[in-house]
Amino acid sequence: MVAPIHWTFCALLESETASPSDAVTVVPLARILSHVWQPVRLERIFSFPKKSKPPPVHLEQVEFHGEFFYSVSDGNHRCEAAKMRGNKTISAIIESATVVRPENWRVTARGLRNIKTGKYLVRSIEIRAAA
C-alpha cells in the first residue's frame, strides 16, 4: 500500500498582502518546501534534454520575521529535480503572498507553528494511505 505525502497549507493565514500574479520571478530553491511523492515523475523530468526549459513552478509565499518561505502548489518534482541538479534558483509564479504576525508563531524543525493552536503553517504534512 502506497502512502502518498501531501504538503498542506493550513488556512491560518493572517494578512493577505498580494493577489495572484502571472509574472514569472526567480526564487531561491533553499526557501522552497517541496517533496517527491511520485518518483516516476522525477525520472521523467530527468529524461528531458538539459537544454529544455521547464515551465515555471507555482508557489505560495509566506513572510515570517522578514524571511520568505514557499509552499509549492504546482511543480514539486521540478523543484526537487532542480535541487538535485545543484541549481540555486528556479523560475516561479507567486500565486499568493502572506505576512504572518511573528508573535503568534515559532520556528520549529517541522516549520512555522502557531503557539495558540499548535498547528503548522508552512510545512504541515498530511499522510493518507491510498485505497
Tab-separated table of C-alpha atoms in Angstrom:
chain	number	residue	atom	x	y	z
A	1	MET	CA	0.000	0.000	0.000
A	2	VAL	CA	1.381	3.386	-1.001
A	3	ALA	CA	1.108	6.280	1.436
A	4	PRO	CA	1.383	9.495	-0.594
A	5	ILE	CA	2.596	12.559	1.275
A	6	HIS	CA	0.871	15.846	0.565
A	7	TRP	CA	2.099	19.247	1.681
A	8	THR	CA	-0.766	21.191	3.167
A	9	PHE	CA	-1.041	24.908	3.673
A	10	CYS	CA	-3.218	25.496	6.739
A	11	ALA	CA	-5.947	28.109	6.493
A	12	LEU	CA	-4.384	30.125	9.315
A	13	LEU	CA	-3.080	32.938	7.165
A	14	GLU	CA	-3.306	36.231	8.957
A	15	SER	CA	-2.762	39.005	6.455
A	16	GLU	CA	-3.075	38.707	2.677
A	17	THR	CA	-0.623	41.092	1.074
A	18	ALA	CA	-0.829	40.271	-2.599
A	19	SER	CA	-3.160	38.724	-5.118
A	20	PRO	CA	-2.233	36.103	-7.716
A	21	SER	CA	0.053	37.235	-10.490
A	22	ASP	CA	1.158	35.729	-13.795
A	23	ALA	CA	4.557	37.424	-13.565
A	24	VAL	CA	7.483	34.999	-13.585
A	25	THR	CA	10.179	35.622	-10.982
A	26	VAL	CA	13.275	33.779	-9.743
A	27	VAL	CA	13.119	32.133	-6.306
A	28	PRO	CA	15.949	30.530	-4.270
A	29	LEU	CA	15.393	26.754	-4.108
A	30	ALA	CA	16.628	26.655	-0.499
A	31	ARG	CA	13.471	28.528	0.559
A	32	ILE	CA	11.030	26.177	-1.190
A	33	LEU	CA	9.410	23.345	0.758
A	34	SER	CA	8.990	20.594	-1.821
A	35	HIS	CA	8.784	16.822	-1.701
A	36	VAL	CA	8.981	13.943	-4.187
A	37	TRP	CA	5.815	11.919	-3.845
A	38	GLN	CA	5.839	10.219	-7.258
A	39	PRO	CA	9.354	9.015	-8.211
A	40	VAL	CA	8.208	8.248	-11.790
A	41	ARG	CA	7.557	11.966	-12.349
A	42	LEU	CA	11.038	12.793	-11.129
A	43	GLU	CA	12.546	10.225	-13.511
A	44	ARG	CA	10.544	11.746	-16.388
A	45	ILE	CA	11.918	15.218	-15.605
A	46	PHE	CA	15.485	13.878	-15.695
A	47	SER	CA	14.802	12.241	-19.067
A	48	PHE	CA	14.193	15.641	-20.735
A	49	PRO	CA	17.164	17.198	-22.541
A	50	LYS	CA	19.092	19.540	-20.223
A	51	LYS	CA	18.665	22.394	-22.710
A	52	SER	CA	14.864	22.270	-22.488
A	53	LYS	CA	13.400	24.812	-20.097
A	54	PRO	CA	10.535	23.567	-17.897
A	55	PRO	CA	7.553	25.819	-17.185
A	56	PRO	CA	7.737	27.931	-14.015
A	57	VAL	CA	6.555	26.372	-10.775
A	58	HIS	CA	3.612	27.882	-8.858
A	59	LEU	CA	4.268	28.930	-5.269
A	60	GLU	CA	2.535	30.376	-2.225
A	61	GLN	CA	4.784	32.807	-0.347
A	62	VAL	CA	4.809	33.329	3.429
A	63	GLU	CA	6.803	36.095	5.108
A	64	PHE	CA	7.874	35.479	8.709
A	65	HIS	CA	10.264	37.867	10.515
A	66	GLY	CA	11.303	39.276	7.142
A	67	GLU	CA	12.217	35.800	5.828
A	68	PHE	CA	10.344	34.255	2.904
A	69	PHE	CA	9.279	30.613	2.666
A	70	TYR	CA	7.395	28.984	-0.207
A	71	SER	CA	4.910	26.138	-0.477
A	72	VAL	CA	4.546	24.515	-3.902
A	73	SER	CA	1.078	24.416	-5.436
A	74	ASP	CA	2.347	23.112	-8.804
A	75	GLY	CA	5.847	21.838	-9.554
A	76	ASN	CA	7.084	19.791	-6.562
A	77	HIS	CA	9.024	17.412	-8.788
A	78	ARG	CA	10.531	20.222	-10.876
A	79	CYS	CA	11.762	21.861	-7.656
A	80	GLU	CA	13.269	18.612	-6.396
A	81	ALA	CA	14.911	17.884	-9.765
A	82	ALA	CA	16.440	21.380	-9.810
A	83	LYS	CA	17.779	20.870	-6.264
A	84	MET	CA	19.277	17.505	-7.254
A	85	ARG	CA	20.953	19.099	-10.276
A	86	GLY	CA	22.573	21.651	-7.977
A	87	ASN	CA	20.587	24.655	-9.194
A	88	LYS	CA	20.322	27.525	-6.720
A	89	THR	CA	17.178	29.168	-8.157
A	90	ILE	CA	14.072	28.316	-10.165
A	91	SER	CA	11.572	30.293	-12.242
A	92	ALA	CA	8.276	30.651	-10.417
A	93	ILE	CA	4.903	32.330	-10.372
A	94	ILE	CA	3.919	33.547	-6.902
A	95	GLU	CA	0.201	32.811	-6.541
A	96	SER	CA	-0.220	34.456	-3.149
A	97	ALA	CA	1.880	36.294	-0.598
A	98	THR	CA	1.077	36.370	3.087
A	99	VAL	CA	2.667	38.126	6.057
A	100	VAL	CA	2.471	36.210	9.329
A	101	ARG	CA	2.465	38.083	12.640
A	102	PRO	CA	5.591	36.796	14.428
A	103	GLU	CA	4.118	36.994	17.921
A	104	ASN	CA	1.722	34.133	17.079
A	105	TRP	CA	4.268	31.754	15.527
A	106	ARG	CA	7.501	29.924	16.332
A	107	VAL	CA	10.008	28.298	14.008
A	108	THR	CA	10.425	24.580	14.758
A	109	ALA	CA	12.127	21.695	12.973
A	110	ARG	CA	8.833	20.986	11.165
A	111	GLY	CA	8.136	24.572	10.079
A	112	LEU	CA	6.117	27.509	11.405
A	113	ARG	CA	3.952	26.522	14.394
A	114	ASN	CA	1.056	28.563	15.798
A	115	ILE	CA	1.678	28.858	19.552
A	116	LYS	CA	-2.050	29.095	20.344
A	117	THR	CA	-3.405	26.231	18.226
A	118	GLY	CA	-0.298	24.069	17.815
A	119	LYS	CA	-0.947	23.823	14.067
A	120	TYR	CA	1.722	24.246	11.423
A	121	LEU	CA	1.543	26.768	8.601
A	122	VAL	CA	4.267	26.139	6.065
A	123	ARG	CA	5.447	22.580	6.457
A	124	SER	CA	2.410	20.716	7.685
A	125	ILE	CA	2.396	17.160	6.325
A	126	GLU	CA	-0.723	15.112	5.806
A	127	ILE	CA	-0.263	11.388	5.165
A	128	ARG	CA	-3.086	9.274	3.799
A	129	ALA	CA	-2.960	5.626	2.839
A	130	ALA	CA	-4.030	5.046	-0.752
A	131	ALA	CA	-7.074	2.850	-1.226
